Coordinates of C-alpha atoms in Angstrom, one line a residue:
M22 CA 98.1 58.2 91.9
R23 CA 95.3 55.9 93.2
P24 CA 95.0 55.4 96.9
S25 CA 96.0 52.0 98.2
L26 CA 93.3 49.6 99.0
F27 CA 95.7 47.8 101.4
D28 CA 97.2 48.6 104.8
H29 CA 100.9 48.5 105.6
R30 CA 100.7 44.7 106.0
G31 CA 99.0 44.1 102.6
Q32 CA 95.6 43.5 104.2
A33 CA 92.6 44.7 102.3
L34 CA 91.2 47.8 104.0
R35 CA 87.5 47.7 103.0
R36 CA 87.0 44.0 102.2
G37 CA 83.4 43.0 102.3
R38 CA 82.1 46.5 102.8
F39 CA 79.9 48.5 100.5
S40 CA 78.2 51.9 100.4
E41 CA 74.5 52.1 100.4
P42 CA 72.9 55.2 98.8
G43 CA 70.4 56.8 101.1
R44 CA 72.0 55.3 104.2
I45 CA 73.1 57.5 107.1
Y46 CA 76.9 57.4 107.9
L47 CA 79.1 58.9 110.5
L48 CA 82.5 59.7 108.8
T49 CA 85.7 60.5 110.6
T50 CA 89.0 61.5 109.0
V51 CA 92.2 62.7 110.6
T52 CA 95.0 65.0 109.5
Q53 CA 98.5 63.6 108.8
N54 CA 100.3 63.1 112.1
R55 CA 97.3 64.8 113.9
D56 CA 98.7 68.1 112.8
P57 CA 96.2 70.8 114.2
V58 CA 95.8 72.5 110.8
F59 CA 92.3 73.6 111.6
M60 CA 93.3 75.7 114.6
N61 CA 93.4 78.2 111.8
W62 CA 89.7 78.6 111.3
R63 CA 90.2 80.2 107.9
L64 CA 91.7 76.9 106.7
G65 CA 88.8 75.0 108.3
R66 CA 86.4 77.1 106.3
L67 CA 88.1 75.9 103.1
L68 CA 87.3 72.3 104.2
V69 CA 83.7 73.3 105.0
F70 CA 83.4 74.9 101.5
E71 CA 84.4 71.5 99.9
M72 CA 81.9 69.7 102.1
R73 CA 79.1 72.1 101.0
M74 CA 80.0 71.7 97.4
L75 CA 79.4 67.9 97.8
H76 CA 76.1 68.7 99.5
E77 CA 75.0 71.2 96.8
R78 CA 75.9 68.7 94.1
A79 CA 73.6 66.1 95.8
Q80 CA 76.5 63.7 96.5
V81 CA 75.6 63.8 100.2
F82 CA 73.0 65.4 102.5
S83 CA 74.9 66.8 105.4
L84 CA 73.1 66.3 108.7
A85 CA 75.8 67.5 111.2
W86 CA 79.5 68.1 111.2
V87 CA 82.3 69.5 113.2
V88 CA 85.9 70.4 112.1
M89 CA 88.2 69.9 115.0
P90 CA 91.8 71.1 115.0
D91 CA 93.1 67.7 113.6
H92 CA 90.1 65.8 112.4
L93 CA 86.6 65.9 110.9
H94 CA 83.3 64.3 112.1
W95 CA 80.6 64.4 109.4
L96 CA 77.1 62.8 109.7
I97 CA 75.7 62.4 106.2
E98 CA 73.0 60.7 104.2
L99 CA 74.9 59.2 101.3
G100 CA 74.0 60.2 97.7
P101 CA 74.7 58.1 94.6
Q102 CA 78.5 58.0 94.9
P103 CA 80.2 55.3 97.1
L104 CA 81.9 56.4 100.3
A105 CA 85.5 55.8 99.2
P106 CA 85.4 58.1 96.1
L107 CA 83.4 60.6 97.9
M108 CA 86.0 60.9 100.7
Q109 CA 88.8 60.8 98.2
R110 CA 87.3 63.8 96.4
L111 CA 86.7 65.7 99.7
K112 CA 90.3 65.1 100.9
S113 CA 91.9 65.8 97.6
R114 CA 90.0 69.0 96.8
S115 CA 90.4 70.3 100.4
A116 CA 94.1 69.5 100.5
I117 CA 94.7 71.4 97.3
A118 CA 92.8 74.5 98.6
I119 CA 94.2 74.4 102.2
N120 CA 97.8 73.7 101.2
G121 CA 97.7 76.4 98.6
A122 CA 96.2 79.0 101.1
A123 CA 98.7 78.0 103.8
G124 CA 101.8 77.7 101.7
R125 CA 102.1 74.0 102.6
N126 CA 103.5 72.9 99.3
G127 CA 104.2 69.2 99.1
K128 CA 102.9 68.5 102.6
R129 CA 100.3 65.7 103.0
L130 CA 97.2 67.1 104.7
W131 CA 95.2 63.9 105.5
Q132 CA 96.1 60.5 106.8
K133 CA 95.2 57.7 104.5
G134 CA 91.7 56.2 104.8
F135 CA 88.8 57.2 107.0
H136 CA 86.4 55.6 109.5
D137 CA 82.8 55.1 108.6
H138 CA 79.9 53.9 110.7
A139 CA 76.6 53.0 109.1
L140 CA 73.8 54.0 111.4
R141 CA 71.1 51.5 112.3
H142 CA 67.5 52.7 112.0
D143 CA 67.1 52.7 115.8
E144 CA 70.0 55.0 116.5
D145 CA 69.2 58.5 117.7
L146 CA 70.2 60.9 114.9
K147 CA 69.6 64.1 116.9
G148 CA 71.5 62.7 119.9
L149 CA 74.5 61.7 117.7
A150 CA 74.4 65.2 116.1
R151 CA 74.5 66.8 119.5
Y152 CA 77.4 64.6 120.5
I153 CA 79.3 65.5 117.2
V154 CA 78.8 69.3 117.6
A155 CA 79.7 69.2 121.3
N156 CA 83.2 67.9 120.5
P157 CA 84.8 71.4 120.9
L158 CA 83.2 71.7 124.4
R159 CA 84.5 68.3 125.5
A160 CA 88.0 69.2 124.1
G161 CA 88.0 72.4 126.1
L162 CA 88.3 74.6 123.0
V163 CA 85.4 76.8 124.0
R164 CA 82.9 77.3 126.8
R165 CA 79.9 77.5 124.6
I166 CA 79.3 75.7 121.3
G167 CA 78.2 79.0 119.8
D168 CA 81.8 80.3 120.2
Y169 CA 83.2 77.6 117.9
P170 CA 82.8 78.5 114.2
L171 CA 83.4 75.2 112.5
W172 CA 80.2 73.1 113.0
D173 CA 76.7 72.9 111.8
A174 CA 73.6 70.7 112.0
V175 CA 70.2 70.6 110.2
W176 CA 68.4 70.6 113.5
L177 CA 69.1 74.3 114.4

């Protein structure tokens, strides 16, 4: 089944938007009903595996990411594939793996859609990466970022 290109009111979701290969994007996607699926870090690692597969297949270049209990922040340089099919692939493949591992048969893992922000050339990439990976600190999940297992950045 193809994902809907319209919201619940019939409005086009991505009208007038396009993906630009080589552009830096901050992507955010949320679990269905904000279910904290990734409190189970083993399930979070399955999502990370799918992200790494996209990186290794040169669909994206991952700059920084953090998997929070109910959402993902992912800073990427986009490869040749447009954002919508890229995110559809990530969400589909991760849902199959995670639902299978957790015995969540028939449960929807992800909310529809995702948020993307194309970065301007003058935006501070390292500063944004620091902000992304510090999410678990701000959420009170850990006292030190090194204690949280579901993040990475190229600037280590």
